[in-house]
XYZ file of C-alpha atoms in Angstrom:
766
model
C 173.099 62.328 41.804
C 174.674 59.845 42.916
C 177.438 59.637 45.674
C 179.972 57.546 43.038
C 179.088 59.794 40.045
C 179.814 63.349 41.584
C 182.891 61.567 42.443
C 183.628 60.826 39.183
C 182.827 64.381 38.074
C 185.044 65.599 40.411
C 187.657 63.452 39.968
C 187.372 64.346 35.737
C 187.391 68.374 36.533
C 190.375 67.538 38.467
C 192.209 66.051 36.011
C 191.982 69.193 33.678
C 194.480 70.231 36.218
C 197.495 67.380 37.090
C 196.130 66.407 33.578
C 200.040 65.281 32.677
C 200.901 62.975 35.933
C 196.384 61.791 35.506
C 197.392 60.616 31.639
C 200.726 58.776 33.497
C 198.874 57.055 36.006
C 196.305 56.142 33.963
C 198.080 54.478 31.200
C 200.947 52.227 33.360
C 203.489 52.947 36.295
C 205.398 55.633 35.042
C 208.570 55.374 37.382
C 211.924 54.879 35.669
C 212.543 56.836 31.739
C 211.467 52.588 29.732
C 208.232 52.557 32.196
C 205.332 51.739 29.257
C 202.662 53.913 28.287
C 200.176 54.905 25.419
C 201.615 57.647 23.072
C 199.975 58.900 19.612
C 202.056 57.901 17.013
C 200.321 61.118 14.133
C 201.212 59.864 10.302
C 199.457 62.580 8.252
C 196.395 61.885 6.410
C 196.014 57.899 5.035
C 196.157 56.288 2.306
C 194.339 55.132 0.435
C 194.991 51.385 1.112
C 194.318 50.598 4.311
C 196.226 47.770 4.133
C 199.385 49.355 3.499
C 198.790 51.401 6.040
C 198.778 48.501 8.820
C 202.241 47.711 7.363
C 203.658 50.395 7.693
C 201.826 50.539 11.274
C 204.053 47.967 11.867
C 207.102 48.016 10.631
C 207.612 51.034 13.221
C 206.377 49.455 15.485
C 208.719 46.138 14.781
C 211.360 48.391 14.618
C 211.929 49.545 17.836
C 210.282 46.917 19.981
C 210.738 42.744 19.998
C 207.701 41.136 19.740
C 205.060 42.039 21.819
C 201.278 41.853 20.921
C 199.604 43.616 23.804
C 201.626 47.236 22.337
C 199.508 48.399 19.737
C 196.208 49.314 21.513
C 194.976 51.079 18.472
C 195.066 51.792 14.690
C 194.213 55.034 12.268
C 193.479 54.230 9.393
C 190.717 55.812 7.749
C 190.733 59.234 8.007
C 194.176 59.979 8.627
C 197.450 57.595 9.105
C 198.086 56.558 12.485
C 198.434 54.347 15.849
C 198.220 53.722 19.956
C 201.470 51.708 21.714
C 202.088 51.458 24.985
C 205.550 52.415 24.825
C 208.520 53.402 26.737
C 210.012 57.192 26.053
C 212.525 55.319 24.913
C 210.941 54.001 22.366
C 208.369 57.009 21.373
C 211.645 59.010 20.484
C 212.472 56.704 17.921
C 209.720 56.102 16.506
C 209.399 60.055 16.066
C 212.271 59.930 14.270
C 211.607 57.341 11.430
C 210.554 58.586 7.621
C 206.409 59.762 7.775
C 206.146 60.112 11.620
C 204.534 63.657 12.010
C 204.221 63.602 15.312
C 204.355 61.151 19.409
C 203.001 62.652 22.178
C 201.508 61.057 25.610
C 197.912 59.609 25.503
C 196.379 63.372 27.116
C 193.159 62.697 29.530
C 190.976 65.363 27.876
C 187.674 66.838 29.951
C 183.979 67.006 29.125
C 183.225 71.416 29.275
C 180.567 71.154 32.375
C 180.475 74.363 34.569
C 183.240 74.923 37.767
C 183.996 71.768 40.505
C 182.401 73.359 43.078
C 179.140 72.906 40.788
C 177.868 70.589 40.663
C 175.147 71.202 38.172
C 178.091 68.316 36.354
C 177.501 68.820 32.859
C 176.973 70.513 29.733
C 173.647 71.145 27.305
C 170.914 71.839 25.452
C 167.578 71.722 24.824
C 165.403 74.346 23.326
C 161.830 74.312 25.404
C 158.144 75.616 23.142
C 155.796 76.969 24.891
C 153.801 76.174 22.711
C 152.062 72.330 22.710
C 152.216 72.373 18.308
C 154.153 70.157 16.311
C 157.048 70.581 14.813
C 156.507 72.645 11.526
C 158.684 74.438 9.662
C 161.064 71.255 9.058
C 161.285 68.331 7.114
C 159.810 64.939 8.837
C 163.058 63.088 7.711
C 166.455 64.537 6.702
C 169.710 62.563 5.547
C 172.017 64.847 7.981
C 173.855 62.928 10.579
C 175.447 64.810 13.444
C 178.267 62.622 15.062
C 178.415 62.902 18.763
C 181.876 62.644 20.838
C 181.114 62.307 24.516
C 180.332 60.504 27.386
C 177.849 57.763 24.958
C 173.245 58.020 25.759
C 171.021 56.496 26.860
C 168.645 54.973 23.871
C 165.429 54.458 25.928
C 164.934 58.999 26.333
C 162.506 59.733 24.723
C 164.237 62.168 22.617
C 166.441 59.361 20.620
C 162.842 58.276 19.252
C 162.628 57.528 15.308
C 159.271 57.812 14.910
C 157.606 59.771 11.945
C 162.043 59.810 10.195
C 162.425 57.789 7.174
C 165.015 55.168 6.071
C 168.248 55.231 7.514
C 170.328 57.128 4.412
C 172.221 54.475 2.360
C 175.102 56.057 2.387
C 175.293 55.634 5.762
C 178.462 53.309 6.671
C 178.582 53.223 10.727
C 176.998 50.384 12.973
C 175.599 50.287 16.321
C 177.633 48.278 18.141
C 176.232 46.166 20.555
C 177.639 45.580 24.209
C 176.518 43.749 27.790
C 174.229 47.161 28.219
C 173.366 47.627 24.989
C 171.808 45.768 22.231
C 171.958 46.626 18.471
C 168.041 47.336 18.472
C 168.187 50.561 20.711
C 169.290 51.824 17.507
C 166.337 53.416 15.324
C 165.618 55.576 12.031
C 167.417 58.955 15.201
C 170.200 57.193 16.558
C 171.705 55.225 13.605
C 175.085 54.412 15.275
C 176.845 54.216 18.141
C 180.357 53.418 18.773
C 183.024 52.726 22.622
C 186.258 53.242 23.220
C 186.846 51.896 25.994
C 190.400 51.899 27.623
C 191.725 48.368 29.912
C 190.078 48.479 32.387
C 187.129 49.707 31.815
C 183.863 48.053 30.497
C 183.297 48.821 26.943
C 179.471 49.766 26.190
C 178.354 53.209 24.055
C 175.137 53.463 27.402
C 175.729 56.937 29.299
C 176.163 56.454 32.801
C 176.084 59.647 33.369
C 174.212 62.214 31.132
C 176.451 64.764 29.525
C 176.456 62.617 26.116
C 172.352 62.765 26.248
C 172.286 65.823 27.093
C 174.584 67.672 24.545
C 172.988 64.891 21.854
C 168.942 65.726 22.291
C 170.535 69.157 22.573
C 171.671 68.704 19.269
C 169.473 66.435 17.719
C 166.949 65.627 19.766
C 162.923 64.286 18.547
C 160.016 66.350 19.795
C 158.757 64.816 23.280
C 155.237 66.709 24.346
C 155.351 68.013 28.227
C 158.753 67.182 29.325
C 160.313 69.622 32.655
C 162.523 68.883 35.532
C 159.881 68.410 38.443
C 158.487 70.711 36.642
C 159.828 73.343 36.287
C 161.875 74.202 32.606
C 158.397 73.050 31.663
C 156.495 72.671 27.653
C 157.693 71.138 24.383
C 161.739 69.697 24.369
C 163.004 69.528 20.999
C 166.974 69.600 19.601
C 168.479 72.374 17.310
C 167.735 69.632 14.271
C 165.240 67.152 15.041
C 164.851 65.984 11.804
C 168.389 64.570 12.033
C 169.533 61.872 12.529
C 172.187 60.821 15.854
C 175.920 58.859 15.855
C 177.072 58.538 19.061
C 180.721 57.659 19.839
C 181.387 57.270 23.033
C 184.781 58.876 23.805
C 184.482 59.493 28.095
C 185.338 57.346 30.199
C 185.797 57.367 34.319
C 189.086 59.820 34.669
C 188.853 61.697 31.856
C 188.414 61.567 27.596
C 191.236 59.085 26.115
C 193.329 61.080 22.854
C 193.124 57.803 21.296
C 190.079 57.476 21.474
C 188.846 60.480 20.432
C 191.253 60.144 17.157
C 189.574 56.860 16.998
C 186.824 58.161 17.200
C 187.282 60.609 14.500
C 188.251 57.759 12.423
C 185.305 55.809 12.354
C 182.778 58.569 11.818
C 184.815 59.753 8.909
C 184.112 56.594 7.494
C 180.762 56.019 8.612
C 179.580 59.196 6.616
C 178.515 61.997 9.059
C 178.191 65.456 8.371
C 178.840 67.410 11.161
C 180.967 66.219 14.610
C 180.238 68.018 17.710
C 182.721 67.906 20.537
C 181.758 69.075 24.661
C 185.264 68.517 25.757
C 188.607 70.212 24.932
C 192.611 70.211 27.482
C 194.247 72.830 28.844
C 194.522 75.920 26.630
C 197.619 77.338 25.658
C 200.371 76.379 23.763
C 201.413 77.216 20.137
C 200.704 75.993 16.272
C 203.522 73.745 16.682
C 201.381 71.974 18.828
C 198.570 71.029 16.672
C 200.425 68.208 16.116
C 200.151 67.076 19.616
C 196.328 68.338 20.057
C 194.238 65.208 19.694
C 190.574 67.392 18.707
C 192.622 69.300 16.721
C 194.688 66.887 14.804
C 191.143 64.513 13.668
C 189.442 68.339 12.627
C 192.075 68.726 10.350
C 190.878 65.424 9.198
C 187.572 65.775 9.092
C 186.654 68.171 7.588
C 189.252 67.598 4.979
C 186.401 64.940 3.859
C 183.520 68.410 4.001
C 182.310 67.295 7.762
C 181.919 70.282 9.615
C 183.422 70.277 13.565
C 181.244 72.271 16.662
C 183.889 72.421 19.713
C 183.223 74.039 23.093
C 185.560 76.831 23.900
C 185.665 75.221 27.711
C 184.979 77.133 30.920
C 187.953 79.398 32.298
C 186.034 82.121 31.926
C 186.052 85.270 32.446
C 190.373 85.518 31.987
C 191.991 86.569 28.683
C 193.462 83.924 26.448
C 191.978 80.624 28.055
C 189.597 79.522 25.028
C 190.922 76.116 24.222
C 189.761 74.050 20.823
C 189.997 77.136 18.797
C 192.634 75.743 15.917
C 190.532 78.063 12.347
C 189.679 74.516 11.079
C 187.597 74.362 14.460
C 183.993 76.297 14.999
C 184.204 77.293 18.547
C 181.719 77.673 20.329
C 181.172 80.096 23.610
C 178.799 80.618 26.047
C 175.788 82.960 27.459
C 172.381 83.106 28.802
C 168.693 82.550 27.467
C 165.605 84.179 28.781
C 164.324 82.196 31.326
C 165.567 82.267 34.801
C 165.258 79.867 37.813
C 164.652 82.672 41.360
C 164.096 81.326 44.336
C 162.786 84.307 46.688
C 164.004 84.925 50.467
C 161.341 86.605 52.449
C 162.123 88.213 55.437
C 159.645 89.504 58.036
C 159.646 92.879 57.618
C 157.571 90.928 54.311
C 160.282 92.615 51.978
C 161.784 90.178 49.347
C 164.178 89.732 48.097
C 165.040 87.998 44.602
C 167.366 84.912 44.406
C 168.156 82.614 42.326
C 168.433 79.017 42.197
C 166.421 74.862 42.009
C 165.233 73.895 44.966
C 161.107 72.177 46.022
C 161.779 73.854 49.182
C 158.867 72.257 51.892
C 159.052 75.612 54.211
C 155.900 77.779 53.904
C 155.394 80.964 52.269
C 155.047 82.807 55.082
C 158.368 83.894 57.048
C 157.971 82.369 59.995
C 161.380 80.386 60.412
C 164.150 82.593 62.737
C 167.143 83.017 60.472
C 170.660 83.826 62.017
C 174.358 85.308 59.802
C 177.190 82.760 59.629
C 179.482 85.394 61.445
C 175.813 85.767 64.724
C 176.185 81.352 64.364
C 179.824 81.548 65.418
C 181.441 78.337 67.095
C 184.391 79.854 69.853
C 187.240 78.254 68.546
C 186.562 79.492 64.442
C 187.176 83.366 62.958
C 184.998 85.238 62.273
C 186.204 85.674 58.530
C 185.836 81.982 58.469
C 181.657 81.270 60.123
C 180.935 85.147 58.060
C 181.855 81.835 54.940
C 179.973 79.440 56.528
C 183.921 76.746 56.109
C 183.837 73.519 57.471
C 183.626 73.829 61.761
C 183.579 77.519 61.710
C 179.961 76.876 62.787
C 177.679 76.250 66.441
C 175.052 73.319 65.821
C 173.297 74.541 68.838
C 173.204 78.257 67.167
C 172.272 76.873 64.209
C 169.132 73.981 64.321
C 166.192 75.098 63.521
C 167.332 78.305 61.797
C 167.897 79.932 58.091
C 171.846 80.842 57.798
C 172.975 82.973 55.933
C 176.633 82.717 54.459
C 178.745 85.363 52.756
C 180.802 84.055 50.226
C 181.752 81.225 49.050
C 184.626 78.359 49.332
C 186.003 77.512 45.652
C 186.599 73.586 46.438
C 182.972 73.307 47.605
C 180.548 72.812 45.998
C 177.151 74.594 46.813
C 174.852 71.592 47.579
C 177.772 70.283 49.993
C 177.833 73.685 51.695
C 173.255 72.967 51.806
C 173.956 69.452 53.481
C 176.623 71.110 56.009
C 174.324 72.974 57.395
C 171.809 70.435 57.876
C 173.571 68.727 59.527
C 173.716 71.264 61.970
C 170.849 71.274 61.524
C 169.765 74.246 59.861
C 165.986 73.792 57.604
C 167.827 76.555 54.871
C 170.787 78.007 53.673
C 170.726 81.633 51.611
C 173.926 82.176 49.844
C 175.648 86.134 49.244
C 177.410 85.679 46.891
C 178.006 86.925 42.727
C 181.010 83.569 41.888
C 177.679 81.715 39.982
C 176.578 84.283 37.985
C 173.371 83.443 35.856
C 173.585 80.401 36.707
C 170.621 78.250 39.461
C 172.096 75.620 40.941
C 170.610 72.806 42.415
C 169.233 71.733 45.970
C 166.714 69.485 45.506
C 165.174 68.874 48.863
C 166.950 71.686 50.504
C 166.066 75.065 51.100
C 168.605 77.279 49.572
C 168.888 80.480 47.552
C 171.516 82.255 45.999
C 171.734 86.386 46.629
C 173.423 89.083 44.357
C 175.580 90.770 47.260
C 173.886 94.011 46.309
C 171.584 93.254 48.357
C 173.307 91.880 51.767
C 173.021 94.995 53.324
C 169.223 94.781 53.553
C 169.371 91.317 54.274
C 171.194 92.033 57.451
C 170.646 95.777 58.739
C 166.975 93.197 59.455
C 168.717 90.203 60.447
C 169.624 93.029 63.362
C 167.270 95.536 63.335
C 165.214 92.260 65.527
C 165.324 90.289 68.734
C 163.914 87.334 67.074
C 164.403 87.275 63.519
C 161.966 85.185 60.531
C 162.088 84.497 56.749
C 161.715 81.847 54.549
C 163.092 80.379 51.235
C 160.950 80.016 48.513
C 160.116 77.064 45.556
C 162.198 78.112 42.335
C 159.817 79.250 40.387
C 160.275 79.790 36.512
C 160.609 82.908 35.070
C 160.335 83.241 31.621
C 161.487 86.808 29.991
C 164.259 87.919 32.005
C 165.991 90.142 30.792
C 168.911 91.050 29.700
C 169.326 88.402 27.612
C 171.872 86.924 26.433
C 174.501 87.772 28.808
C 177.326 85.707 28.606
C 178.610 84.122 32.130
C 182.286 84.357 33.904
C 183.211 80.167 33.050
C 183.059 80.662 29.153
C 186.704 81.033 28.581
C 187.802 84.087 26.611
C 189.785 85.087 23.960
C 192.969 85.562 22.169
C 193.797 83.161 20.302
C 196.908 82.228 21.748
C 197.217 79.886 19.662
C 197.097 82.694 17.092
C 195.906 86.116 17.887
C 195.706 86.963 14.412
C 192.711 85.134 13.821
C 189.707 85.645 16.143
C 188.089 83.401 19.266
C 185.633 81.816 20.108
C 183.917 81.998 17.240
C 180.357 82.826 18.096
C 178.013 81.901 21.434
C 175.170 79.796 22.197
C 172.554 78.688 24.925
C 175.097 77.654 28.046
C 173.333 78.277 31.364
C 170.341 76.501 32.893
C 170.260 74.690 29.749
C 166.591 71.786 29.871
C 168.460 68.567 28.310
C 167.207 64.140 28.477
C 169.601 62.588 30.788
C 170.489 59.295 31.351
C 168.615 57.468 34.821
C 171.693 56.615 36.486
C 173.362 59.587 36.388
C 170.855 62.357 37.457
C 171.384 63.543 41.427
C 169.104 65.344 44.201
C 166.243 63.108 43.150
C 163.336 65.318 45.409
C 161.435 63.207 48.189
C 159.312 60.954 47.633
C 159.956 61.286 43.280
C 161.524 59.708 41.440
C 164.567 60.459 39.226
C 163.667 62.955 36.578
C 164.724 61.669 32.530
C 166.023 65.777 32.159
C 168.903 67.610 33.137
C 169.266 71.673 33.489
C 172.938 72.365 33.417
C 175.688 74.280 32.245
C 178.495 75.172 30.615
C 180.070 75.468 27.154
C 179.185 71.622 26.873
C 175.930 73.037 26.485
C 176.999 75.916 24.007
C 178.452 73.884 21.626
C 175.131 71.225 20.952
C 173.318 74.069 19.876
C 176.071 75.303 17.415
C 176.103 71.365 16.270
C 172.106 71.118 15.444
C 172.116 74.236 14.523
C 174.490 73.222 11.338
C 172.429 70.667 10.617
C 169.873 71.830 10.176
C 171.676 74.308 7.926
C 173.236 72.129 5.367
C 170.036 70.204 5.078
C 168.640 73.741 3.825
C 171.551 74.091 1.802
C 173.547 70.393 1.375
C 175.780 71.307 -0.670
C 177.613 73.785 1.852
C 180.961 73.122 2.535
C 182.080 73.212 5.949
C 183.132 76.273 5.625
C 179.988 77.651 4.070
C 178.527 77.112 6.651
C 180.589 78.151 9.440
C 180.465 81.558 7.624
C 176.545 81.257 7.275
C 175.650 81.162 11.111
C 179.082 83.737 12.184
C 177.526 86.494 10.029
C 173.819 86.286 10.695
C 174.823 85.971 14.270
C 173.250 89.196 17.008
C 174.880 91.942 18.751
C 172.580 93.049 20.931
C 170.143 91.413 24.240
C 166.021 91.235 24.369
C 166.497 94.932 26.154
C 168.719 96.139 22.520
C 171.087 96.947 23.980
C 174.991 95.507 23.269
C 175.036 91.913 25.022
C 176.717 92.200 28.480
C 178.970 89.870 30.893
C 177.513 88.516 33.490
C 179.773 91.183 35.672
C 177.394 93.674 33.183
C 180.445 95.362 31.699
C 180.162 94.975 27.714
C 180.701 91.864 26.332
C 183.795 92.040 23.157
C 184.253 89.479 20.277
C 186.712 87.945 22.483
C 183.739 87.153 24.567
C 180.693 86.045 21.533
C 182.919 85.766 18.818
C 180.489 87.106 15.591
C 178.060 87.069 17.921
C 174.801 84.583 19.861
C 173.699 82.339 17.017
C 170.098 83.704 15.306
C 167.948 80.304 13.874
C 165.854 81.660 10.115
C 168.960 83.883 9.004
C 171.986 81.473 9.005
C 169.769 79.240 6.451
C 170.548 81.316 3.913
C 172.949 84.285 4.642
C 172.988 85.744 1.373
C 176.852 85.676 0.690
C 178.796 83.339 2.641
C 183.247 83.947 3.325
C 184.444 79.839 2.229
C 188.129 78.875 3.621
C 189.491 76.534 1.871
C 192.137 73.529 2.110
C 194.544 76.100 1.041
C 193.844 78.511 3.265
C 193.871 76.078 5.655
C 198.521 75.116 4.734
C 198.863 78.732 4.916
C 197.743 78.857 8.825
C 200.069 76.319 8.798
C 203.233 77.575 7.235
C 202.894 81.281 8.013
C 202.868 78.983 11.977
C 206.217 77.502 11.173
C 205.712 74.175 9.685
C 207.746 73.085 6.145
C 206.597 71.648 3.415
C 207.628 68.317 3.533
C 205.834 67.979 7.377
C 203.246 69.281 5.397
C 202.480 67.052 2.727
C 202.452 64.481 5.080
C 199.532 65.974 7.595
C 197.075 66.959 4.066
C 195.667 64.493 1.074
C 194.790 67.193 -0.590
C 198.446 70.172 -1.595
C 197.532 71.390 -4.676
C 201.088 70.245 -6.908
C 202.103 73.803 -7.178
C 201.151 74.772 -3.759
C 203.896 75.473 -1.659
C 205.297 78.184 1.583
C 205.563 81.513 0.920
C 209.206 82.908 1.617
C 208.139 85.583 3.910
C 205.585 83.740 6.105
C 205.211 85.291 9.701
C 202.484 84.929 11.718
C 201.018 88.539 10.473
C 200.152 86.378 7.235
C 197.492 84.509 8.856
C 194.927 87.370 9.160
C 194.693 87.234 5.336
C 193.206 83.676 5.561
C 189.699 83.949 3.913
C 187.783 83.323 7.681
C 185.210 85.317 8.491
C 186.211 87.624 10.710
C 189.307 89.261 10.905
C 192.294 90.119 13.504
C 194.643 92.142 12.548
C 197.710 92.917 15.204
C 198.470 97.036 14.291
C 202.121 96.864 16.366
C 204.321 99.376 15.328
C 202.141 99.499 11.949
C 200.364 101.685 10.603
C 198.520 100.575 7.658
C 197.342 97.056 7.092
C 195.820 95.443 4.766
C 193.789 91.947 4.806
C 191.880 90.736 1.312
C 188.329 89.133 2.307
C 186.473 87.533 -0.662
C 182.920 86.632 -0.442
C 180.449 83.851 -1.886
C 176.848 84.767 -3.276
C 174.516 82.125 -2.467
C 172.051 84.627 -2.316
C 168.410 83.820 -4.661
C 169.613 86.747 -6.779
C 172.005 85.679 -8.886
C 172.553 89.114 -10.212
C 172.435 91.827 -7.038
C 174.807 94.399 -5.087
C 175.865 94.909 -2.254
C 177.174 97.924 0.089
C 179.575 98.256 3.049
C 179.288 99.812 5.722
C 182.081 100.163 8.743
C 181.817 100.679 12.236
C 185.541 101.214 13.715
C 186.676 103.025 16.369
C 187.144 106.914 16.582
C 190.891 106.438 16.676
C 190.910 103.931 13.426
C 190.637 104.209 9.506
C 188.784 101.595 8.167
C 188.970 102.190 4.193
C 186.816 99.339 2.665
C 187.931 99.483 -1.896
C 185.451 98.655 -3.509
C 182.924 100.486 -2.361
C 180.649 97.867 -3.585
C 180.039 93.986 -4.796
C 178.517 93.727 -8.237
C 177.809 90.278 -8.683
C 176.381 88.591 -11.792
C 175.533 85.031 -12.775
C 179.230 84.621 -13.972
C 180.845 86.563 -11.431
C 179.606 84.540 -7.744
C 183.254 84.734 -6.249
C 184.477 88.828 -5.259
C 187.211 89.915 -4.043
C 187.733 93.325 -1.272
C 190.649 94.955 0.079
C 190.157 96.386 3.717
C 193.223 99.087 5.096
C 193.346 99.676 8.533
C 194.793 103.188 9.293
C 195.344 104.317 12.923
C 195.864 107.741 13.592
C 198.005 107.157 17.309
C 199.525 103.897 18.624
C 197.135 101.779 20.291
C 196.320 101.162 24.303
C 194.273 98.577 24.523
C 192.573 96.403 21.272
C 190.201 97.405 19.529
C 186.623 96.490 18.016
C 184.720 97.022 15.202
C 182.289 95.051 11.901
C 182.096 95.402 8.847
C 178.859 95.097 7.103
C 177.481 94.008 3.012
C 173.737 94.404 2.820
C 171.583 94.324 -0.424
C 167.863 94.500 -0.196
C 167.773 91.700 1.122
C 170.344 90.117 3.427
C 173.175 91.687 6.026
C 176.286 90.029 6.326
C 178.472 90.881 9.130
C 182.177 90.956 9.640
C 183.960 91.295 13.092
C 187.005 92.885 12.903
C 189.539 93.096 16.306
C 192.590 95.408 15.878
C 195.522 94.206 18.456
C 198.057 96.345 20.479
């Protein structure tokens, strides 16, 4: 990518660590308590009359402000009520006390969920690559399902957004294709049916994607079928999204500096009115907080109102793994997606002068010969006089002697967390080196892209072989081979280290993340202006290969759209349940899924497991989580009824928070997974209700329990007998610990009939 684009990506990631101060700096001078900055004023469910909503907003603003025509930034009036305005801290505090105001909070800056800051693989998304040159099979030529993408915009000229073969735009669509200086409304078609943008102050407004992230995620979710796609010959095949028959609506909320919370809420507000069916967000804020903090969470607020209106909201889990309690977007009404690998690898081998070949991983288009004839040296042996051995071993800046490096392949043992791998390759090249071997496991299964710089990444277990050879001869030689695509790689899937982990800091009584999907080395469409690392003499690729939970999220969004196409009347929670209960927990070696490090993965890593693509279309049973479940969740988390009635438009007349509300009761909301706190308790029971959506009205399901050895799990009744008049049946699960738990434990309950297998995972916390 171009230099300024990389700096933009780096700046976005830095903002993740300096979010609070960055937000203030971005929205105005923050010197002094009365300095103005943008605040979001959230007022719960929207009134049915837009005019009255605007009047309410104006009255509140006028009550604390003198006449200021520039104060109001945005109104929210479709899916929920509120506004964004430039206020002082004193004015914001005053508005927070007004009747009908749920919360007032500074406009946050959220981040796109790509890989770590040192990894240049900028953004996120995924497209399936079919190595068979067939046309789309097994799907209808047209669908009325509409997927909305909140991201960096779209590159409308990409082949993935062709509307060829699709029927007329659904008549219920109320959205717009908003023109701008570089985006004509004619760019929209029967695939790309809507495009809006929400520019912040000082940024030119346009839905066009200048860096590629939004294009990548959109094409991963619903990209049209494209023949003979590749990234300069790698990952070659036919590209398509998860639901190529679905329609696409773009909401550009991310610009230079990040993704504004006020813009995100405006996009949610418009998307609800426009008529989308699925919303996909490959972005998020910081992890941590409790249930009351949801009232200051732009995504959680927008998602709550979207789900209330029947829209499924899918979000990435974040890239702060492998530490625990790092998952974000973990409200129960959000479908939270972790990342996993696929069975395709990008191999760039190191060949030593003794003809020993060591497998490496990277994407490069090395001009070196396949014969090992180039001198090779370790960083330690190339140490400059002023450097330490430790710095030279890692090849830090200034640690190597250019005279020793010139004309050689350099082996650097380890990596610098703050230096992108591309930059280290460039550093070696500037010193006169002709190639780089990085011995490290920090990239795991990711394949960094280096373009023309011959670079490969080698696992530390091969360190000894490399160093033994270098020191065994006076003139060691080697070569780095150009990357080749390896299909059928095993084991896959695995969970990469970067994928954020549970438990949820919001509530350990809800298992998060919910599901895992491909998010490593994902191939999808890209923006023409956003590509980096263009091989010498080549044109910018219309595709890119990148990693992150940003890539895994649109895989689930596309799958959800496909499920919706086949089951148009299903609720968001039914679709979510179908995907979760049909997930797998084994890799292509038929062994349990593991992490990058080789350790067995748990539901804290992958939720219910890895998505499957056909089983969710007809899952047999679903667990529907309704609005009352979510209202109870808010009650159990400590919100009072007066606040809840303002937030929700669907509070039943006879609903009230239970008098004995507690966090542990959260385990009883009808979620397609179970999380129970067994601390100091012998027995804990929960209830789940399953709905028969199978083709047989009369059917019997029986349970199979997989439980840890020191826990007894009892399911009653021991059969679920569904009939035409009994489509919903409940069962109780009793967890009995034989001794105090030393660690969190995991298991599952699987209901089966003659055709369907419906699995629900559980976690028992100590």
